[in-house]
Tab-separated table of C-alpha atoms and ligand atoms in Angstrom:
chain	number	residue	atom	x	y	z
A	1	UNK	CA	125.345	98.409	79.694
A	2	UNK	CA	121.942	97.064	79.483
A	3	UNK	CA	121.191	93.534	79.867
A	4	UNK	CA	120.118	91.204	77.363
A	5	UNK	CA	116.719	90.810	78.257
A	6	UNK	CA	114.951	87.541	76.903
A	7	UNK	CA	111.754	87.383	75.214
A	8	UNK	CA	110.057	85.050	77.248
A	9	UNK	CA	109.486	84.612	81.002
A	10	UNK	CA	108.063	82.769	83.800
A	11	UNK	CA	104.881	83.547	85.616
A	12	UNK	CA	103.101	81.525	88.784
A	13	UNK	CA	99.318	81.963	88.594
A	14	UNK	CA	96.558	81.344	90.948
A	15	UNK	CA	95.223	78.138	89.329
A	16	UNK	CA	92.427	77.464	91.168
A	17	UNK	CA	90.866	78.509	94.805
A	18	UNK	CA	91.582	76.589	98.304
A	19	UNK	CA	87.817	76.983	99.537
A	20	UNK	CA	87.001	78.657	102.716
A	21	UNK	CA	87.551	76.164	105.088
A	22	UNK	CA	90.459	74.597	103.581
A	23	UNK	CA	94.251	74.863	103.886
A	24	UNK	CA	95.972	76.428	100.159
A	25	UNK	CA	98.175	73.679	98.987
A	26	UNK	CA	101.006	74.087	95.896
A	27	UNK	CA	98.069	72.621	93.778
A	28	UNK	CA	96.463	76.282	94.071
A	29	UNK	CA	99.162	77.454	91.834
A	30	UNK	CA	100.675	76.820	88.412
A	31	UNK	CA	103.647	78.026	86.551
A	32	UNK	CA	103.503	79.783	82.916
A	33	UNK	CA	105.369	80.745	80.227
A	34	UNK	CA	104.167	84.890	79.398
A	35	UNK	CA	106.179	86.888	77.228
A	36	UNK	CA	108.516	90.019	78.828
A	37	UNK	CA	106.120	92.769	79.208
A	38	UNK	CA	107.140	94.946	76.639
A	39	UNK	CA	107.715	99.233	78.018
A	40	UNK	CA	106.029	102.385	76.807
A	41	UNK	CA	107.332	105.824	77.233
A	42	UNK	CA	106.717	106.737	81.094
A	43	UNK	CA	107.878	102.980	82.090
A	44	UNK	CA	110.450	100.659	83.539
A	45	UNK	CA	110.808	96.852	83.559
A	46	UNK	CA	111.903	95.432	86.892
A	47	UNK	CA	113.656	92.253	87.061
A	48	UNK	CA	112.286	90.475	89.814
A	49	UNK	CA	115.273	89.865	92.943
A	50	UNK	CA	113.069	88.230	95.992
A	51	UNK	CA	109.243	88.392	96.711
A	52	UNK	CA	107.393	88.366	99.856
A	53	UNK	CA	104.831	85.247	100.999
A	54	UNK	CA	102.302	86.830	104.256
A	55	UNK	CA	99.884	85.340	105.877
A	56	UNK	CA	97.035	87.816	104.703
A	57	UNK	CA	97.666	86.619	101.121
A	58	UNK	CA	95.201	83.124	102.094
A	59	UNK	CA	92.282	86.008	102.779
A	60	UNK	CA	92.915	86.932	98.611
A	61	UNK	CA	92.627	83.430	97.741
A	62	UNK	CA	88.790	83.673	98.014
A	63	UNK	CA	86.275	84.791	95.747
A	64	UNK	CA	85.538	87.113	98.421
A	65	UNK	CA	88.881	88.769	100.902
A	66	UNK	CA	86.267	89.726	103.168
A	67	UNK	CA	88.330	92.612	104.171
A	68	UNK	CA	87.454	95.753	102.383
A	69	UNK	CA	90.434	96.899	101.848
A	70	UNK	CA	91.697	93.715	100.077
A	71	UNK	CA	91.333	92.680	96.550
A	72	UNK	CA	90.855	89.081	95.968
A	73	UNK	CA	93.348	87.657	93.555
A	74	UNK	CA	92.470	86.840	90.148
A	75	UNK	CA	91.675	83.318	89.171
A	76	UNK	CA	94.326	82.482	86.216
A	77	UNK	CA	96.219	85.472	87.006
A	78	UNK	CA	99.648	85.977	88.366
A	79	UNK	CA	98.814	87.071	92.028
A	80	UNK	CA	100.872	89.921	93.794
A	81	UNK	CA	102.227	91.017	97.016
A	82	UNK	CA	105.609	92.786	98.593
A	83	UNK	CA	108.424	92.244	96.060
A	84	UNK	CA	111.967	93.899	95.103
A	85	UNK	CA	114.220	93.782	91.951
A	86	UNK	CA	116.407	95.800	89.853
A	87	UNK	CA	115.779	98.263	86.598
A	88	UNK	CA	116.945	96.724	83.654
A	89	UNK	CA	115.523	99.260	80.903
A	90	UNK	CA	113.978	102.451	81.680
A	91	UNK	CA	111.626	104.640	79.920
A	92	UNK	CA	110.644	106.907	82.745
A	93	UNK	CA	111.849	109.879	84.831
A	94	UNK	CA	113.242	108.931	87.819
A	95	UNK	CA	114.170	105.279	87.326
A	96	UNK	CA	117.277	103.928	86.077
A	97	UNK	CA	118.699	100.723	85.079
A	98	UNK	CA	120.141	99.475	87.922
A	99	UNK	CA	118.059	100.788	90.657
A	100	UNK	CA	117.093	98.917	93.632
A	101	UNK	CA	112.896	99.166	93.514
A	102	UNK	CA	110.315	97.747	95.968
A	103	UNK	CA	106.339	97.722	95.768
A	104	UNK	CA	103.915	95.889	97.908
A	105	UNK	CA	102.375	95.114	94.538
A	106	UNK	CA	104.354	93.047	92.735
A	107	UNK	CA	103.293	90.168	90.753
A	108	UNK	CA	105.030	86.932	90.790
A	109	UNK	CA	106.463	87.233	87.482
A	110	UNK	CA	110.164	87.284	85.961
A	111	UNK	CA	109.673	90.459	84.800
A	112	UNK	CA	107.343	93.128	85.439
A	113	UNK	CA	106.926	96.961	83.801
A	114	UNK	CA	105.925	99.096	86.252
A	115	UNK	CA	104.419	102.721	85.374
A	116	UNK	CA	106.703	105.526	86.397
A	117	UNK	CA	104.383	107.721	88.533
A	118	UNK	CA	103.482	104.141	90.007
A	119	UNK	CA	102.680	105.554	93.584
A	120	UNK	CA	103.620	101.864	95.310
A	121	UNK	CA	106.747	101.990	93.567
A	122	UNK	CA	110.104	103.013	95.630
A	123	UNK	CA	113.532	103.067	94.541
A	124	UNK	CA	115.916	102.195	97.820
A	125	UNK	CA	118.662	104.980	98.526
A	126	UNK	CA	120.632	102.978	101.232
A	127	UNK	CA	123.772	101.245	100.072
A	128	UNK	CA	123.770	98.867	102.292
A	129	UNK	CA	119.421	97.590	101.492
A	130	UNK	CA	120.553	97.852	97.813
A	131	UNK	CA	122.903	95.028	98.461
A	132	UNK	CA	120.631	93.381	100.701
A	133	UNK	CA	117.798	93.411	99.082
A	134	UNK	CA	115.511	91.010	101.038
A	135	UNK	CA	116.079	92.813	103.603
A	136	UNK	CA	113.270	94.979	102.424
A	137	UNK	CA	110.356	92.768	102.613
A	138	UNK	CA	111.127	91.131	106.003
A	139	UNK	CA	113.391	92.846	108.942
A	140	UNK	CA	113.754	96.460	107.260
A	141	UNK	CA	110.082	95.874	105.865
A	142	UNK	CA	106.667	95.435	106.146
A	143	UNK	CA	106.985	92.659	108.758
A	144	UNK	CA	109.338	94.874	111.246
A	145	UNK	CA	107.093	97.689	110.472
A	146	UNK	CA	103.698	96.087	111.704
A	147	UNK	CA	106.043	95.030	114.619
A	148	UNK	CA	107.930	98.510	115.198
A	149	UNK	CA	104.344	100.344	114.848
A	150	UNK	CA	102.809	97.840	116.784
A	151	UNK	CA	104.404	98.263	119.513
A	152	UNK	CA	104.880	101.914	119.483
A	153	UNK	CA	100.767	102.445	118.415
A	154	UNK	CA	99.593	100.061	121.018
A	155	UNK	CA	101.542	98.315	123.630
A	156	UNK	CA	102.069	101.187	126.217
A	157	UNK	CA	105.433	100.664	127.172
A	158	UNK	CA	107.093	103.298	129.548
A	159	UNK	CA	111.011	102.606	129.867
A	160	UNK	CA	112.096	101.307	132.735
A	161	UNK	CA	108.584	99.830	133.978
A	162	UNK	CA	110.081	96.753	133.325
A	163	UNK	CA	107.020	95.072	131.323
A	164	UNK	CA	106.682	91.316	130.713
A	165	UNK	CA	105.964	90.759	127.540
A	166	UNK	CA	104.296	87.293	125.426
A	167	UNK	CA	105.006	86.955	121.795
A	168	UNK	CA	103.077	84.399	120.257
A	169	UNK	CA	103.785	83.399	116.062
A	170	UNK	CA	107.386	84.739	117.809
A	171	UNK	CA	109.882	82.916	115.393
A	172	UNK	CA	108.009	84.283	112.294
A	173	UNK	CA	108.624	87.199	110.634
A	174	UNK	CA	106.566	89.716	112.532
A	175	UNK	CA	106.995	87.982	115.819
A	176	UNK	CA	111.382	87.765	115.748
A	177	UNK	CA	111.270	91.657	115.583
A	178	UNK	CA	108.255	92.160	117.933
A	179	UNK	CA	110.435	90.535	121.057
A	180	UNK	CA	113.416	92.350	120.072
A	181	UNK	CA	111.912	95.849	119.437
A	182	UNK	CA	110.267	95.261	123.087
A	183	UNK	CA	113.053	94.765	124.579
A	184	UNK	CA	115.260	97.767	122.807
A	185	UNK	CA	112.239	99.876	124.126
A	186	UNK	CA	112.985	98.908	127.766
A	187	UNK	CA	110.475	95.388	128.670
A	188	UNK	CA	111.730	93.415	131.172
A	189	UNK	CA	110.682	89.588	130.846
A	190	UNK	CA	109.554	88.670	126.907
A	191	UNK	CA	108.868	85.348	126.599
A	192	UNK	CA	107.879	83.771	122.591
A	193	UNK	CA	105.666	81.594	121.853
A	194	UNK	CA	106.296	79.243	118.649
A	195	UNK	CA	105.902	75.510	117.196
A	196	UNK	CA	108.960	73.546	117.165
A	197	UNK	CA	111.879	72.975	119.580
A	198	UNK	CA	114.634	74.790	116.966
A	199	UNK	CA	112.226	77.784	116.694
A	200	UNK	CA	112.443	77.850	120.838
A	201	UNK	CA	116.345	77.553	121.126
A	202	UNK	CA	117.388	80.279	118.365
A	203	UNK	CA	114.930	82.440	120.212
A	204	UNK	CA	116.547	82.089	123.571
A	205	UNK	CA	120.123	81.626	122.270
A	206	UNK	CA	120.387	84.200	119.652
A	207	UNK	CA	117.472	87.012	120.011
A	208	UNK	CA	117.296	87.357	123.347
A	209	UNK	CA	114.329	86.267	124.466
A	210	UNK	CA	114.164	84.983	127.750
A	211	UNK	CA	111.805	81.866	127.477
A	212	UNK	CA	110.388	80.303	124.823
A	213	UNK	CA	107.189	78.192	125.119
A	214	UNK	CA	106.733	75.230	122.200
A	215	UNK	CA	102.661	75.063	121.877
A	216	UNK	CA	102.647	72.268	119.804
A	217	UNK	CA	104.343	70.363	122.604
A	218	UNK	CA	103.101	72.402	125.913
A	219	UNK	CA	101.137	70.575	128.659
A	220	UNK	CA	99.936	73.700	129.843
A	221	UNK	CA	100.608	77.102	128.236
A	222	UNK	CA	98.938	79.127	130.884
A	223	UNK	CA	101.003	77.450	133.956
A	224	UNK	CA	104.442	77.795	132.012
A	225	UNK	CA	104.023	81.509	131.393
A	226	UNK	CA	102.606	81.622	134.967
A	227	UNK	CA	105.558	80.138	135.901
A	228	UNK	CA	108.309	82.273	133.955
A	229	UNK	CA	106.497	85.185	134.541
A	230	UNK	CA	104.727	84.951	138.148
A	231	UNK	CA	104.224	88.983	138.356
A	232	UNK	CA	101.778	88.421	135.112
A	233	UNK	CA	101.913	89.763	131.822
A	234	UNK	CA	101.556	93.320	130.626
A	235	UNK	CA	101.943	93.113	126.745
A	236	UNK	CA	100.537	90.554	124.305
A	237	UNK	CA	101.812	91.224	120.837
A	238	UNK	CA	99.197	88.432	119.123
A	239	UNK	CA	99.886	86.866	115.681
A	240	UNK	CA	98.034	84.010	116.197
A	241	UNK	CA	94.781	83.884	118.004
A	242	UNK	CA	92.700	80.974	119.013
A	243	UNK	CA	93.282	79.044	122.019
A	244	UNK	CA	97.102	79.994	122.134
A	245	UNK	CA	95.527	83.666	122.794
A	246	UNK	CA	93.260	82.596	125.017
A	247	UNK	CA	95.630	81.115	127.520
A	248	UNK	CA	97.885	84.155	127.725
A	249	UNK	CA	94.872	86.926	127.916
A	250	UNK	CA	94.493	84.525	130.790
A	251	UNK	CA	97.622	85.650	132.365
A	252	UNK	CA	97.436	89.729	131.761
A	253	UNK	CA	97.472	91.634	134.242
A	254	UNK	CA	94.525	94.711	135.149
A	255	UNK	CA	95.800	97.417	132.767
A	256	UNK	CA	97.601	95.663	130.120
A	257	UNK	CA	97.204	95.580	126.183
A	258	UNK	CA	96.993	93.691	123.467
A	259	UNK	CA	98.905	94.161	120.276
A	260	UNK	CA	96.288	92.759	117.620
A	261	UNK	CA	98.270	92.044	114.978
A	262	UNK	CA	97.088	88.797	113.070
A	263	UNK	CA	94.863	85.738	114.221
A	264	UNK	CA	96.745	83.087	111.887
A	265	UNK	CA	95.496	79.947	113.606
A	266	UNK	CA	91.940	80.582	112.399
A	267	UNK	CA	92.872	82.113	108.546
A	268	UNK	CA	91.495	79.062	107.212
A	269	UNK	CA	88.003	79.666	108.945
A	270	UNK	CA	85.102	80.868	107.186
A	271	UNK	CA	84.757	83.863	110.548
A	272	UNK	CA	84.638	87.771	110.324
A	273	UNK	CA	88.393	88.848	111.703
A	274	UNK	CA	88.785	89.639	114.198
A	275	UNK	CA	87.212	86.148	115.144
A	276	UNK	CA	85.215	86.084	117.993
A	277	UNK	CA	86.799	84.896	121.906
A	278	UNK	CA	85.199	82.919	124.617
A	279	UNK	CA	83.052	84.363	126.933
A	280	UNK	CA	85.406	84.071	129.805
A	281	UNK	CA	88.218	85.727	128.054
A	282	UNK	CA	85.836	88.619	126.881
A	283	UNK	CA	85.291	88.988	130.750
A	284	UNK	CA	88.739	89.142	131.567
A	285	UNK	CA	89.387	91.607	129.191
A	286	UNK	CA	86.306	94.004	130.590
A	287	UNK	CA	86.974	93.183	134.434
A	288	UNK	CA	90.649	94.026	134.141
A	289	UNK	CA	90.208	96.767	131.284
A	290	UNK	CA	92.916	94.922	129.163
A	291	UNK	CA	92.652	97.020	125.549
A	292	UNK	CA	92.761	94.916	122.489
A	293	UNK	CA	92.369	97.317	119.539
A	294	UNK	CA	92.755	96.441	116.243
A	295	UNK	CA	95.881	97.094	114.537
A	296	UNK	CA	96.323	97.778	110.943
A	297	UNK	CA	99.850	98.870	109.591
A	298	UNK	CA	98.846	100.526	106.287
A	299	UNK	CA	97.087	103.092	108.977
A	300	UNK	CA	100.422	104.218	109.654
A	301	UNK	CA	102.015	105.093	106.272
A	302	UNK	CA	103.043	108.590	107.250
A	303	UNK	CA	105.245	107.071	109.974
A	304	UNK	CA	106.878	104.044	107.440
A	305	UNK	CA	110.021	106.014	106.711
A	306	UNK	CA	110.980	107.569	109.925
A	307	UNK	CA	110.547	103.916	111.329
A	308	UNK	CA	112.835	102.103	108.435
A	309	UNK	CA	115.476	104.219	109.244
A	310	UNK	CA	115.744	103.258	112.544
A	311	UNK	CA	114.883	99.378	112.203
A	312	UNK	CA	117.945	99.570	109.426
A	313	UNK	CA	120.060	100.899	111.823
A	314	UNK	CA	119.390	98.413	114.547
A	315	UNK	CA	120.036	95.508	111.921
A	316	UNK	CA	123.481	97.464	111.060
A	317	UNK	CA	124.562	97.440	114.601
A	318	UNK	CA	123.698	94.298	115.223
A	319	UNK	CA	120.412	94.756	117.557
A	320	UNK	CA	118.241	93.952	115.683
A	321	UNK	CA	118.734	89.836	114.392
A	322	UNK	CA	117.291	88.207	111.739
A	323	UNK	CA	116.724	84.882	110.041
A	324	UNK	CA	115.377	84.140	106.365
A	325	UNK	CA	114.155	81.150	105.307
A	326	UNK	CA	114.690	81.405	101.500
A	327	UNK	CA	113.025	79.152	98.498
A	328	UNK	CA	115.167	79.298	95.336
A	329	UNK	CA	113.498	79.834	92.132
A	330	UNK	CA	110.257	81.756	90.990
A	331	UNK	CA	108.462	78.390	90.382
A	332	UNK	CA	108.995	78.006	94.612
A	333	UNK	CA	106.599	80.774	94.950
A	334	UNK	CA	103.399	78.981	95.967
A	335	UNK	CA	105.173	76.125	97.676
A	336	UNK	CA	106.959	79.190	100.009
A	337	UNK	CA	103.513	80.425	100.656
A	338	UNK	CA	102.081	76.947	101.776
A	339	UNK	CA	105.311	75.945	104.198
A	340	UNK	CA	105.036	79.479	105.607
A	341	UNK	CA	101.283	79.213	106.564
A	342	UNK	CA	102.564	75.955	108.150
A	343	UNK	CA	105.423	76.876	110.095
A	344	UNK	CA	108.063	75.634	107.632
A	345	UNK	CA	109.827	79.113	108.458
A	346	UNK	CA	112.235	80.413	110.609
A	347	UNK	CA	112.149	84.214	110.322
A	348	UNK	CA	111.391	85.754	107.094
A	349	UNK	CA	109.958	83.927	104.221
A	350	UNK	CA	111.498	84.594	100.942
A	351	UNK	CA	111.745	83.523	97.555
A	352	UNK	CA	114.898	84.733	95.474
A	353	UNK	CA	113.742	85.044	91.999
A	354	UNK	CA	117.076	85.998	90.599
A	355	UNK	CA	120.570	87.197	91.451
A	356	UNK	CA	120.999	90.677	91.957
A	357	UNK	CA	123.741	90.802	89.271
B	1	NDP	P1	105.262	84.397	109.988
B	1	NDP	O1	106.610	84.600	109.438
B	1	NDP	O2	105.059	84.507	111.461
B	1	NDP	O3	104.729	82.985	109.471
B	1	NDP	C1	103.549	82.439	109.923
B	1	NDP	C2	103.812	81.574	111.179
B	1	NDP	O4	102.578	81.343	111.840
B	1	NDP	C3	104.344	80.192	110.875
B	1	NDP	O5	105.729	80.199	110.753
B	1	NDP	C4	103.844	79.356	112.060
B	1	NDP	O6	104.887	79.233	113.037
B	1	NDP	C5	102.698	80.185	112.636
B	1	NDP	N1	101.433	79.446	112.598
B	1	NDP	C6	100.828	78.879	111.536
B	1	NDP	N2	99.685	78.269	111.906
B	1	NDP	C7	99.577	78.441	113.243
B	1	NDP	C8	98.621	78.035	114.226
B	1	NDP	N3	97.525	77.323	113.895
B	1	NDP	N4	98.828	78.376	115.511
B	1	NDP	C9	99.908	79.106	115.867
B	1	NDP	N5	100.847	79.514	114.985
B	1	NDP	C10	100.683	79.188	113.698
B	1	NDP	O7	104.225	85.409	109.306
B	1	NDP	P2	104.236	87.000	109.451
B	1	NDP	O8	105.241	87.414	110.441
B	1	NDP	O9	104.270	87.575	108.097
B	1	NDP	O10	102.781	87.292	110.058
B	1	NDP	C11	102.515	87.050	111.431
B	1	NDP	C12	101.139	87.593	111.782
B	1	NDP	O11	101.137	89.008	111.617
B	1	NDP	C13	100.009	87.062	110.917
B	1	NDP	O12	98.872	86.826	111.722
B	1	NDP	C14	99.738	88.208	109.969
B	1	NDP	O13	98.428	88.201	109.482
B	1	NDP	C15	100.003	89.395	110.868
B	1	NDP	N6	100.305	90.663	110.170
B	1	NDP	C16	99.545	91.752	110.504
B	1	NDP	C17	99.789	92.983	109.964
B	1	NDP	C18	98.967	94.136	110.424
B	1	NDP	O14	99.052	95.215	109.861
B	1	NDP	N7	98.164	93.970	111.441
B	1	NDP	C19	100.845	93.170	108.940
B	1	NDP	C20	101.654	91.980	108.704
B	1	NDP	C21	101.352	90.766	109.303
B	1	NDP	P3	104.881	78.101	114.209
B	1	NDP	O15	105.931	77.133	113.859
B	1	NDP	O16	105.172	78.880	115.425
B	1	NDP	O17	103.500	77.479	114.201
């Protein structure tokens, strides 16, 4: 039966810009009343279930991304970003009420009416991601992917070479998948990299990483991993960048590589990404050819649904672990955001909007 939809809805808005230089706080964003977006032939309305909060969402929060391939978000405007929810009235081929849909451009509304032939638009098929539908914005989504294709595109890894591996950001979203894909794919030592003492211990005690290294509270991050890892290291999967990057480029060994996947220590810089390094860690990368490439998931598309089959069948069989850190409530939305760009996350960062009944 179709559900009583109300009239009027809830929106969160980009209320005014951070600056540059500046760290986003809640104050960014506001919550509105809008009215349900009403459907024309070839549509749907989606009710919103969970939405996504990245790190590459504080780039849109300038006037200017300054990455050509991302649209700043709209002052006054609800801003959008990887979100799922349900069908609840359906105009359109193809979509029916009920369906389980995901986008990576979904605005942080109640309610949204998407077009049909919307190309961003998917409707899930598995059974099990339909009833776990967070799922696909964190460890069956875009987060696993840029970890799953990270490591496939760039880290080298033969099997049984027994690589040692550094994780830095390694209790967020991207980084809890990175360590565990590397070590389904045959690393030896993987040791994570993250900012609090709880982050540390659920890596060790329930993902399977061998060592975990607290920056916030490290004498020396070079000497620990020199420590845990005397033989060197031969994969960096980097989320973070700055000095924590430094220190383990440091430690590579001649021949190793660098995942480049995000430099979130210096997002609230006014620098072209990928920042610039020091001078001595630009030698060490020429002197011991070390490859740092720059990584970009969306270059990957064609390989997206080979690899979500395979990173939902690791989470079904119980290799591949997960946490969530959930905020309850659209109105959470820019609160989420802010927490997660400060390491108030373990895992995935969600917000559930709504029930999926
Ligand atoms: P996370 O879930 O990892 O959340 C961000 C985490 O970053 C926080 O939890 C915090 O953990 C850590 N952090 C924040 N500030 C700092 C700092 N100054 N120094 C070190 N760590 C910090 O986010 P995601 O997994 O979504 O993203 C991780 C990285 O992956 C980001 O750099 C992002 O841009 C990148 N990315 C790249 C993609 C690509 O295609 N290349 C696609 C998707 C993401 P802690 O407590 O440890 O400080």
């Amino acid at each position: 039966a179709a559900e009583e939809v109300e009239n009027s809805c809830a929106c969160v808005i980009l209320q005014c810009r951070p600056g540059v230089e500046n760290e986003p706080t809640e104050t960014n964003f506001a919550v509105k009343t809008m009215e349900v977006p009403l459907i024309n032939e070839g549509q749907c309305l989606a009710k919103t279930l969970c939405l996504s909060v990245d790190p590459y969402m504080r780039c849109l929060m300038n006037e200017d991304s300054g990455v050509g391939y991302l649209t700043s978000w709209d002052l006054g405007k609800p801003p959008s970003g990887g979100g799922v929810g349900t069908i609840v009235k359906s105009r359109c081929e193809g979509f029916q009420e009920g369906d389980i849909v995901y986008s990576f451009q979904w605005p942080w509304q109640e309610f949204v009416a998407f077009s049909g032939d919307d190309a961003q638009l998917s409707k899930e098929r598995s059974a099990f991601l339909c009833s776990n539908p967070s799922l696909l914005l964190g460890i069956v989504g875009m987060t696993s992917l840029t970890s799953f294709l990270g490591i496939r595109e760039k880290a080298h890894i033969t099997p049984g070479a027994n690589q040692s591996v550094v994780v830095s950001g390694a209790a967020g979203a991207c980084g809890m998948a990175a360590g565990q894909i590397a070590k389904l794919d045959g690393c030896g030592i993987v040791i994570g990299i993250c900012g609090t003492d709880e982050k540390c211990c659920w890596l060790t005690d329930e993902l399977g990483f061998d060592y975990a290294i607290n920056y916030k509270t490290s004498k020396n991050i070079r000497e620990e991993i020199k420590l845990k890892c005397p033989a060197g290291i031969d994969v960096y999967f980097d989320n973070v960048g700055g000095e924590i990057s430094n220190e383990v480029i440091r430690c590579m060994n001649p021949n190793s590589h660098i995942v480049l996947c995000g430099q979130i220590s210096l997002y609230n810089k006014d620098i072209p990404y990928p920042p610039p390094i020091p001078d001595d860690v630009q030698e060490q990368l020429r002197v011991k050819k070390i490859s740092r490439d720059r990584f970009l998931v969306l270059n990957y598309m064609e390989k997206f649904a080979s690899a979500k089959e395979q990173l939902e069948a690791w989470v079904r069989e119980g290799k591949l672990k997960y946490r969530e850190t959930i905020a309850k409530g659209l109105e959470t939305t820019g609160y989420a955001f802010v927490s997660m760009m400060r390491g108030g996350n373990i895992g995935k960062q969600i917000v559930k909007v709504a029930q999926t009944m």
